Coordinates of C-alpha atoms (C1' of nucleotides) in Angstrom, one line a residue:
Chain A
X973 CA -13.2 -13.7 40.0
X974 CA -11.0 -11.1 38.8
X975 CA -10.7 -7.7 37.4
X976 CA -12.5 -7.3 34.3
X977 CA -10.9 -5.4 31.3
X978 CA -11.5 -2.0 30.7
X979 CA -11.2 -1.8 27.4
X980 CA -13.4 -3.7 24.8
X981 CA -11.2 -6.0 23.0
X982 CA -12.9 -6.0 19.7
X983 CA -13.2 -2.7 19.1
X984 CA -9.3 -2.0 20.1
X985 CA -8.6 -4.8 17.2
X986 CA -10.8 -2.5 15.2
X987 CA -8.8 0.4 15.3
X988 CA -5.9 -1.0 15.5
X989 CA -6.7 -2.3 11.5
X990 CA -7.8 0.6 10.5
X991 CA -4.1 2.1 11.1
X992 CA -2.6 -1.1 9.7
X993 CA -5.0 -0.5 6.7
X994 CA -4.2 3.1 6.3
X995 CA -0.2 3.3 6.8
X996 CA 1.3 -0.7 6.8
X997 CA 2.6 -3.0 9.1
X998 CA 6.5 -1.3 9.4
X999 CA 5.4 2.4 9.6
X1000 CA 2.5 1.5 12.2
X1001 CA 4.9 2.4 15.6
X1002 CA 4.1 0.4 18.6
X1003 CA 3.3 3.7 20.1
X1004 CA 0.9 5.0 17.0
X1005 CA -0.3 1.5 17.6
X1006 CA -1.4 1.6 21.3
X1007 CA -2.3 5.6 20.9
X1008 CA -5.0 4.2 18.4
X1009 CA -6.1 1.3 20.3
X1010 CA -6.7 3.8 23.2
X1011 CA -4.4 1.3 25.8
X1012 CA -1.2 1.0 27.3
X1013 CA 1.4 -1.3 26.9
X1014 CA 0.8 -3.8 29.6
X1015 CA -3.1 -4.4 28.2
X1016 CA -1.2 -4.7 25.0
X1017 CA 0.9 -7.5 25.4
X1018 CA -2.2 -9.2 28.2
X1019 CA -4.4 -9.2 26.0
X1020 CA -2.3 -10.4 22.8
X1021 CA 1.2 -11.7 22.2
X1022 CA 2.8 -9.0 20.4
X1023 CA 2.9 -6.6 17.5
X1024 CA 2.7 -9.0 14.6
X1025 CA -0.4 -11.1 16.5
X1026 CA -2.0 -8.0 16.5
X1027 CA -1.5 -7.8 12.8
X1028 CA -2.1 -11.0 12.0
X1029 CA -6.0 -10.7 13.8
X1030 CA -6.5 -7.6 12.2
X1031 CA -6.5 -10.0 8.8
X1032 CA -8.5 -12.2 10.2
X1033 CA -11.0 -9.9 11.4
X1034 CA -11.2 -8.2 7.4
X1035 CA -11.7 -11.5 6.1
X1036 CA -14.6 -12.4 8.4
X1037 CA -16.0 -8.5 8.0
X1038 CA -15.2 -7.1 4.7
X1039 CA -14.2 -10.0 2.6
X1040 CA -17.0 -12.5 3.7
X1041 CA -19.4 -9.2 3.4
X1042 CA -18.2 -9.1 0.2
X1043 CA -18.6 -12.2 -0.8
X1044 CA -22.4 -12.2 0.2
X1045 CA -23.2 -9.7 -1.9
X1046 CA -21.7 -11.3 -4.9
X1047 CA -23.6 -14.3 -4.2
X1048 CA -26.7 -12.6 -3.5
X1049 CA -29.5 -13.2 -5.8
X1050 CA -31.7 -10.2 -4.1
X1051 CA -29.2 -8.1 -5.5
X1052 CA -29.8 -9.1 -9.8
X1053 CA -27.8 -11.0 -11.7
X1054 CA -24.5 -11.9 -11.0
X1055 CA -23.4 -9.4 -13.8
X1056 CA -25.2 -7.2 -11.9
X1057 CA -23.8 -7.7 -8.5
X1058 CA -20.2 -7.3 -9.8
X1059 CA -20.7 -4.1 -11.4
X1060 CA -22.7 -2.9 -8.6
X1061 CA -19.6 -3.9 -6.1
X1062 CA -17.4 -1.9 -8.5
X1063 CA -19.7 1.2 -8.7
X1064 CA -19.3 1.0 -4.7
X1065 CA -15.6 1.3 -4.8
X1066 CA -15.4 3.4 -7.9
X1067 CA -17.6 6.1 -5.3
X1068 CA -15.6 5.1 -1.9
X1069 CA -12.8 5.9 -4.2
X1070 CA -13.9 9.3 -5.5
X1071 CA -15.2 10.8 -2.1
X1072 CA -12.1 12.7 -1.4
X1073 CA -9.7 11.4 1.8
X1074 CA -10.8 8.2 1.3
X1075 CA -7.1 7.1 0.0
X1076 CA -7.3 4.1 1.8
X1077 CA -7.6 1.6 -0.7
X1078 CA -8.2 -2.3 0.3
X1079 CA -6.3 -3.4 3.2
X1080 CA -5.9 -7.1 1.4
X1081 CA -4.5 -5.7 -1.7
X1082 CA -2.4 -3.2 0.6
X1083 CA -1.2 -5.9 2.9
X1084 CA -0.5 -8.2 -0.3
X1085 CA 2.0 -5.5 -1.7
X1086 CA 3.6 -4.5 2.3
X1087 CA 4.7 -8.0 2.4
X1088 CA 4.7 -7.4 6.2
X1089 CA 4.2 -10.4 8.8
X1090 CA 5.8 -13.2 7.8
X1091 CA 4.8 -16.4 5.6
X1092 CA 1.6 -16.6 8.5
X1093 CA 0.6 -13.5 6.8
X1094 CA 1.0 -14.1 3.3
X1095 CA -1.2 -17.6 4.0
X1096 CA -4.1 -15.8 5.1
X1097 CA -4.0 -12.9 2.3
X1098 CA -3.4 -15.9 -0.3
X1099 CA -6.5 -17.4 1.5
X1100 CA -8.4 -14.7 1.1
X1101 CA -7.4 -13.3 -2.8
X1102 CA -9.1 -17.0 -3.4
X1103 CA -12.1 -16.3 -1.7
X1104 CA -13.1 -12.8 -3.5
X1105 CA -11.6 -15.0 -6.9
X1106 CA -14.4 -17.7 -6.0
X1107 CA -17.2 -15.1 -5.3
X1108 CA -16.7 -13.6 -9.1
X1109 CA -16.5 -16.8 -10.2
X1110 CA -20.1 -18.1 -8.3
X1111 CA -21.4 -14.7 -9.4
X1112 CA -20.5 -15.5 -13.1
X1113 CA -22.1 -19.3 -12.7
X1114 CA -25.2 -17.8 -11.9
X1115 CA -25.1 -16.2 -15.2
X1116 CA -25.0 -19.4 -16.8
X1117 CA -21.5 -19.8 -18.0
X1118 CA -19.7 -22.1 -18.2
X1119 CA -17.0 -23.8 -15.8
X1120 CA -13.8 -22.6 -18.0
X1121 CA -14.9 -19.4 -19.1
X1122 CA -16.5 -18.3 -15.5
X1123 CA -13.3 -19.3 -14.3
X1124 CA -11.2 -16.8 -16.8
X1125 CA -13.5 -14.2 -16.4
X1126 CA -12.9 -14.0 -12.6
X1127 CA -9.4 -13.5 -12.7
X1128 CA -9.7 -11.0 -15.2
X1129 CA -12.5 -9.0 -13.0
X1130 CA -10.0 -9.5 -10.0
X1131 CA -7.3 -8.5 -11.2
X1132 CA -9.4 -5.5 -12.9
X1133 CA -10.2 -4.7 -8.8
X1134 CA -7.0 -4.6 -7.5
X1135 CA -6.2 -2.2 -9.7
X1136 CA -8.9 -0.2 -9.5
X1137 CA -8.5 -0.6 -5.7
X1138 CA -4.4 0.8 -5.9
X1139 CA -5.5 3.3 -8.3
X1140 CA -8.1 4.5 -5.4
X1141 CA -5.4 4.7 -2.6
X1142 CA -3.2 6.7 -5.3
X1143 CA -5.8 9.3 -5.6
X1144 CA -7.4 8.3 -8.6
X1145 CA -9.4 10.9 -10.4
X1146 CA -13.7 11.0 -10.9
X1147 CA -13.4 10.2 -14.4
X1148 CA -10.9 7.6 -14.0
X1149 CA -13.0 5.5 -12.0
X1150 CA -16.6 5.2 -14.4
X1151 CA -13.9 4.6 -17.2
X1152 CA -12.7 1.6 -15.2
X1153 CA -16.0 -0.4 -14.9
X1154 CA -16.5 0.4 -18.5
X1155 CA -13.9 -2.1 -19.1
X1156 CA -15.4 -4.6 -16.5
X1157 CA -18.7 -4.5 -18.5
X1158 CA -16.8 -5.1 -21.1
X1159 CA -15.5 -8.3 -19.9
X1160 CA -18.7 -9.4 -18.7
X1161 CA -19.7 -9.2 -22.6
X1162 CA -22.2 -6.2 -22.1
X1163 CA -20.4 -3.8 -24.8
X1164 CA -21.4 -0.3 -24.8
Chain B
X1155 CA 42.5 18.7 -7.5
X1156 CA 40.9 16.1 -4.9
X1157 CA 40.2 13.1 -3.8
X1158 CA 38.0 11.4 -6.4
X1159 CA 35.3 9.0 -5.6
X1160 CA 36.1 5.6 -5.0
X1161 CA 32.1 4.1 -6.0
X1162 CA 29.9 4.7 -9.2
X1163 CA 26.8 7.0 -7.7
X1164 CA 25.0 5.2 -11.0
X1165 CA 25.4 1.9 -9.5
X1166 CA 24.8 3.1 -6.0
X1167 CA 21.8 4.6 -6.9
X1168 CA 20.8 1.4 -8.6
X1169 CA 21.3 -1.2 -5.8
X1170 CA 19.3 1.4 -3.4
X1171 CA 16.2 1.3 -6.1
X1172 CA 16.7 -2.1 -6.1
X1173 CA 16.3 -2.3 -2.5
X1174 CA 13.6 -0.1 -2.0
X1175 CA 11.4 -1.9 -4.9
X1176 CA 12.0 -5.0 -3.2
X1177 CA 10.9 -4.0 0.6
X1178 CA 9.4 -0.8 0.4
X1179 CA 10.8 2.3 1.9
X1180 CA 10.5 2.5 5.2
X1181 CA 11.4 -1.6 6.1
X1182 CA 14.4 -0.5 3.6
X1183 CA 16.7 0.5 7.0
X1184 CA 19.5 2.5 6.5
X1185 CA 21.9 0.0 7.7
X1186 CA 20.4 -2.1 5.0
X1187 CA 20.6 0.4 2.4
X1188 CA 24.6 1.2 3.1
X1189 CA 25.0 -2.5 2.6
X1190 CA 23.0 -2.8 -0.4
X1191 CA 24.1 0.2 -2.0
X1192 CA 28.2 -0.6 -0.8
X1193 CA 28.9 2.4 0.8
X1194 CA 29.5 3.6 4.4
X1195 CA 27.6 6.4 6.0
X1196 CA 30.5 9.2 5.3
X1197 CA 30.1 8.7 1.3
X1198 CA 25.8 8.5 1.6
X1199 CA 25.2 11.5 3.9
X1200 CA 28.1 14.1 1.5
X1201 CA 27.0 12.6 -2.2
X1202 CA 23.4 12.4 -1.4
X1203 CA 21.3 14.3 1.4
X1204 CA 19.3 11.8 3.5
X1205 CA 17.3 8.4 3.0
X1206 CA 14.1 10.5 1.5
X1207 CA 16.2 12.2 -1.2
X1208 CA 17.6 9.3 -2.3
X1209 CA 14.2 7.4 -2.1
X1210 CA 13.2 10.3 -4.5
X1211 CA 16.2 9.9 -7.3
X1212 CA 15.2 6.3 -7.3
X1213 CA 11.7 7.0 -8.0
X1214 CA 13.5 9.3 -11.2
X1215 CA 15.3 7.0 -12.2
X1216 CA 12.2 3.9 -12.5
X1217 CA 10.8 7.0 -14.7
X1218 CA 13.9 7.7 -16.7
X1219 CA 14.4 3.7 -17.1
X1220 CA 11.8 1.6 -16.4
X1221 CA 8.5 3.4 -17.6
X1222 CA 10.4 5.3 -20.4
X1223 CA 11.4 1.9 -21.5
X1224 CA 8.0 0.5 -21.1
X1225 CA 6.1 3.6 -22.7
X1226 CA 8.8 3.6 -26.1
X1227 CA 8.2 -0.2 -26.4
X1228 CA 3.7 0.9 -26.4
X1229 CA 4.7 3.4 -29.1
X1230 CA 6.9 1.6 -31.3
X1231 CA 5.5 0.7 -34.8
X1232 CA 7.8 -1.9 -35.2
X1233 CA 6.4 -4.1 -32.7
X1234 CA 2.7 -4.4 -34.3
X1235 CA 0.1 -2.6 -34.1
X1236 CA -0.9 -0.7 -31.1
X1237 CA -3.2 -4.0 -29.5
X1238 CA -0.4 -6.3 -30.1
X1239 CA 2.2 -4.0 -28.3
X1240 CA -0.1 -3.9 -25.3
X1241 CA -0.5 -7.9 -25.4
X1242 CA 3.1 -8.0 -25.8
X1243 CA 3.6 -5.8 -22.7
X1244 CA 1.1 -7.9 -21.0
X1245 CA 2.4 -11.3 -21.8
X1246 CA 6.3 -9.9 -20.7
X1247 CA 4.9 -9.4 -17.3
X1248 CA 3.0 -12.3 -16.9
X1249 CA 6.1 -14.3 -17.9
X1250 CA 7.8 -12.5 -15.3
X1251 CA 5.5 -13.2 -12.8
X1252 CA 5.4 -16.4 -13.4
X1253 CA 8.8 -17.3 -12.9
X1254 CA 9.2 -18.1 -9.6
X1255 CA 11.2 -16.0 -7.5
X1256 CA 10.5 -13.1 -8.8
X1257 CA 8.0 -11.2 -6.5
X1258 CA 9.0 -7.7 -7.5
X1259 CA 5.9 -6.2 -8.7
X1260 CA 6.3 -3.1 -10.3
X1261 CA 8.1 0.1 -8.4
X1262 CA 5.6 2.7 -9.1
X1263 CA 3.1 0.3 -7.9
X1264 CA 4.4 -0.7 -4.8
X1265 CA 5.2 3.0 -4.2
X1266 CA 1.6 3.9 -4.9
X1267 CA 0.5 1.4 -2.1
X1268 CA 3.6 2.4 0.4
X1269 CA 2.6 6.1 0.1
X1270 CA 6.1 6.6 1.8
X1271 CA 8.3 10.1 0.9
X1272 CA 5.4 12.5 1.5
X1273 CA 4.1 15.0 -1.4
X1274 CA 7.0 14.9 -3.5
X1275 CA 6.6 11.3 -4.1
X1276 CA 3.3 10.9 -5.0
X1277 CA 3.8 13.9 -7.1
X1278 CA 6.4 12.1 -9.0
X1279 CA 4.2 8.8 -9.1
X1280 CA 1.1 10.8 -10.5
X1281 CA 3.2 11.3 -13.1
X1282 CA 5.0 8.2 -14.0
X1283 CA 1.1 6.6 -13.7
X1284 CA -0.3 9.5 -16.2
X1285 CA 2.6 8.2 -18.6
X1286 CA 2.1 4.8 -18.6
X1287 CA -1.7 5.8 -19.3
X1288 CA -0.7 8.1 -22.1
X1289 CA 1.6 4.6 -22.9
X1290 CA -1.6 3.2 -23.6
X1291 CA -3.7 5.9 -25.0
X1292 CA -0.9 6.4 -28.4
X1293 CA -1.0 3.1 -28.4
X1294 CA -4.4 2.7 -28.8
X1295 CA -4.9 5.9 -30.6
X1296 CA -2.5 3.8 -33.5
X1297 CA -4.9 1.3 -34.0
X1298 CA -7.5 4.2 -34.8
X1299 CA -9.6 4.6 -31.8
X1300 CA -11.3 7.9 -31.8
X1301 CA -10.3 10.4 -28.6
X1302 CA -12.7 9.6 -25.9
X1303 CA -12.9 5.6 -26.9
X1304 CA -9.3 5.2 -26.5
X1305 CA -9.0 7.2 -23.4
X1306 CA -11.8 5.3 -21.5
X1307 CA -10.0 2.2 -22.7
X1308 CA -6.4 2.9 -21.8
X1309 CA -7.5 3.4 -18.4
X1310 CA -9.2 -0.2 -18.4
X1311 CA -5.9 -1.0 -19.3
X1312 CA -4.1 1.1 -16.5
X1313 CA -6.5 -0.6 -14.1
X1314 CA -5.5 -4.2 -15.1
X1315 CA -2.2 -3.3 -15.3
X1316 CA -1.5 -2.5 -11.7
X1317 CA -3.9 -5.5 -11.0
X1318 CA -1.9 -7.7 -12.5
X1319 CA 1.4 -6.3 -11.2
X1320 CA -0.2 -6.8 -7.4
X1321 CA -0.7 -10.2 -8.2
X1322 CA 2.5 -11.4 -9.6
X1323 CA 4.5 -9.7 -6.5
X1324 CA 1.3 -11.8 -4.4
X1325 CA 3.1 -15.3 -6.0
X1326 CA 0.5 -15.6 -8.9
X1327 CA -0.5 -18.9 -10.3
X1328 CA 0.9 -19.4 -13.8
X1329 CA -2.8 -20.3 -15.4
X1330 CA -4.0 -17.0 -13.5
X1331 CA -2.1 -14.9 -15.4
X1332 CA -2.8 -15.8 -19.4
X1333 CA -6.7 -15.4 -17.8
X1334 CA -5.4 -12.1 -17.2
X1335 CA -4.2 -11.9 -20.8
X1336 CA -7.5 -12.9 -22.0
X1337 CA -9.8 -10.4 -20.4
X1338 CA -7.4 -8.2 -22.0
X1339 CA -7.7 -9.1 -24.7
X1340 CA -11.6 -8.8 -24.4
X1341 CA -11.0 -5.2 -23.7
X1342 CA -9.1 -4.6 -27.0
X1343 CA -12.2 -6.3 -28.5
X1344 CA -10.5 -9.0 -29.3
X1345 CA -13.1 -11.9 -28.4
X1346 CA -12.1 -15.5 -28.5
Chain C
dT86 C1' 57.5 17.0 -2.7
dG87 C1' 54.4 19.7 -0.6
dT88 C1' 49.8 21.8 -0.2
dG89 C1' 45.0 22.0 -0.7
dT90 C1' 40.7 19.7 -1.3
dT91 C1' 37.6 16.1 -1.1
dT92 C1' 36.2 11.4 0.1
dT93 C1' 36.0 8.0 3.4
dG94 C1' 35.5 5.5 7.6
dT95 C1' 34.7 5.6 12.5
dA96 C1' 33.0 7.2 16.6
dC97 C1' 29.3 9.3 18.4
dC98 C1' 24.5 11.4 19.0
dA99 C1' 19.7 11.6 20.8
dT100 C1' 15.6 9.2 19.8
dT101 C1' 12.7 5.6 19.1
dC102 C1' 11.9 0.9 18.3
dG103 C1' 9.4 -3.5 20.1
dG104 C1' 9.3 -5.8 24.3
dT105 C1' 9.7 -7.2 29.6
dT106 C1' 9.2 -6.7 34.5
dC107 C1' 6.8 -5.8 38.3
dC108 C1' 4.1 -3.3 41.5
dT109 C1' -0.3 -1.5 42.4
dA110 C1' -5.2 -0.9 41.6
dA111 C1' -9.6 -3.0 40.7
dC112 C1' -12.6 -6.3 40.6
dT113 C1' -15.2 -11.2 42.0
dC114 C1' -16.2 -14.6 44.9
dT115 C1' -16.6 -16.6 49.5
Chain D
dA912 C1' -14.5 -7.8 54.9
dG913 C1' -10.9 -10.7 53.2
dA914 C1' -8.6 -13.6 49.9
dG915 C1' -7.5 -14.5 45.3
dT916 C1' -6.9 -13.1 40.6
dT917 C1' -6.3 -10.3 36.9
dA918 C1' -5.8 -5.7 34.4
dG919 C1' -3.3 -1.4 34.2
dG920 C1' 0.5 1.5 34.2
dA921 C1' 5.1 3.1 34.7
dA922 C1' 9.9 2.2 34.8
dC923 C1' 13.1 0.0 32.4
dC924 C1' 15.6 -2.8 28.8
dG925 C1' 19.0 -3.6 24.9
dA926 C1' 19.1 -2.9 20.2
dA927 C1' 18.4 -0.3 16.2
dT928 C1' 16.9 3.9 14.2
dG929 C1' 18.3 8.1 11.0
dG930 C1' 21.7 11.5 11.2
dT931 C1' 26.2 14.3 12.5
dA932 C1' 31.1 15.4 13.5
dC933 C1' 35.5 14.8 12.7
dA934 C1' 40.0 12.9 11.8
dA935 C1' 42.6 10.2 8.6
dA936 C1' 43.4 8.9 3.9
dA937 C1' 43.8 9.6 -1.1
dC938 C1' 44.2 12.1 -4.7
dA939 C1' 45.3 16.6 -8.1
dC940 C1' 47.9 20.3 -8.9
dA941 C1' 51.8 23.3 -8.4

DNA sequence: TGTGTTTTGTACCATTCGGTTCCTAACTCT
DNA sequence: AGAGTTAGGAACCGAATGGTACAAAACACA
C-alpha cells in the first residue's frame, strides 16, 4: 500500500560495484556514484544508509557472485582435476587480462590494497581472501595431497593470483600473462 | 641574494611519499599532505606545482631509492647466487610483512592498483615494474638460465612478488608467508 | 644600512564533497 | 474516489576540496 520503487534495487547495487571496482572507494564521487546507479539522491539515501553501506553491499554482493562462482569451479569435478580447474581459472584471467580495456583487475584484491571502508570492510575482504585460499586448497585435496602440503601450495597459488590479477589492471602484456601460469604449473609439480 | 628556504625539499618530498604510500593518492588530502610534509600552502604551491606533480617526484624517487635499491641487491654477487638473492629478497619482505603494523605494501604496487596521476604515472610505474622484472631476469640469468627460460621465470617471480606485497599490506598471517617462500622456491626448482 | 629578491603564512576563491530536509508525485488498498 | 504510505526530486547544508593572491618577513648583497 504504497508507491513502488522505480528503480530495481539489485541492479543499481550492480553498477554501483562496478564503478567501485573500476576507480575505488575515495575517487568514486557521490555524484559519479548516483550518475551510475541511474537515481537521485533521495532514492539513494531511502533505499540505503549512505555511501560506505553502499560500498560495503557491493562486497557482499562480489562475494556471493564472483567469489562463491569462483569457488564452484574450483571445487567442480566436471571440470578435471583440481590441477586442472586451477590452471583453467588462471587461463580465464590470463585472457580477461589480455583483451585490451579490461584493466579492471579483481575488485577484492583492489579493495584489499584501497584500504577504503573501515575495519567492516577489511572483515569481509579478510573473509573472503580465506574463501578463494580454501577453494585452492579443496581443489589440491582432490588431487590427493596431503593436508600440509595442499595447504602450502594454496597460498603459493594465491598469492601467484593476486599478482597476476594487479599485474592485469596495470596493463600487463600477452606474453606476460602465459608466462605466469607457467610458473603456477610449476607449483602444481607439472614441470614443462 | 634572497631569502633562503627554511625546509629541506628532500625531506619534504619524503614525508609526502610516505603519505601517499600509506593512503593512496587521492584519500592523501592536501590538508593532510601540508601537515605531513611540514609545510604551509605558500612554500608547496612556489617549490613544487600542484598535488599531481608532486605525486609524480614521489613516484621518482621510489625508483631512484626503493627499486634501485631492491634491483642492486638482485644483482649483487656478493649476496649468493642469483636464486639465493631472490629468496633473500623474498624472505626481507615476508619479515616485513609479518611484523605487525606494518601494512605498507609496496608503493609501485599500491600505485598500480590506485591508477591515480593519469598517463604519466603509469608511464613511470611500467617502468619501475619492467625493472624489477629485469631485477629478476640478471638475477636469474647468473645462475645460468638460458634467455627465454629465465624470462618466463622472472615473470613468475614478478607475479608472486606483487602477490605477496598485496597480502602483507592485507595483514598477512606469519605461516602464510614462508608458504609463499616455498612455492618460490618451487619456481627456482628448488623442490623440498 | 638600505635595497632587492625570495620565501612564507594568511586570507580568500569557487567548486565539490557527502548528507539532510521536505514537499510533491505516484502508487495501493479500502 | 479517498485515505494512507512511500518514492522521487530539488533545494539546501556546512565542511572540505585543490588552488590563487598578496602582504609581510627574512635573508644576501652592495
Amino acid at each position: 500500500m504504497a508507491r513502488p520503487r522505480e528503480f530495481d534495487a539489485d541492479e543499481a547495487l550492480e553498477k554501483a560495484m562496478e564503478l567501485f571496482w573500476d576507480v575505488g572507494y575515495d575517487e568514486a564521487s557521490l555524484s559519479e556514484l548516483l550518475g551510475a546507479m541511474e537515481i537521485t539522491k533521495g532514492s539513494f539515501y531511502k533505499a540505503f544508509q549512505d555511501k560506505q553501506s553502499v560500498y560495503l553491499a557491493t562486497l557482499d554482493r562480489y562475494n556471493d557472485q564472483v567469489v562463491s562462482n569462483t569457488v564452484a569451479f574450483l571445487g567442480d569435478p566436471a571440470e578435471g582435476t583440481g590441477g586442472d580447474r586451477i590452471l583453467a581459472l588462471f587461463g580465464r584471467i590470463a585472457d580477461l587480462a589480455q583483451k585490451e580495456g579490461d584493466r579492471l583487475g579483481c575488485f577484492l584484491c583492489n579493495a584489499l590494497v584501497d584500504k577504503a571502508g573501515g575495519a567492516e570492510a577489511e572483515a569481509k575482504l579478510q573473509a573472503m581472501t580465506r574463501r578463494l585460499e580454501n577453494g585452492f586448497y579443496r581443489a589440491l585435496q582432490d588431487d590427493g595431497l596431503e593436508e600440509t602440503e595442499a595447504r602450502g601450495t594454496a597460498r603459493g597459488i594465491l598469492t601467484a593470483y593476486f599478482g597476476l590479477r594487479v599485474l592485469g589492471r596495470a596493463g600487463l602484456s600477452a606474453d606476460m600473462a602465459s608466462d605466469c601460469i607457467r610458473q603456477v604449473e610449476r607449483m602444481l609439480g607439472r614441470m614443462r
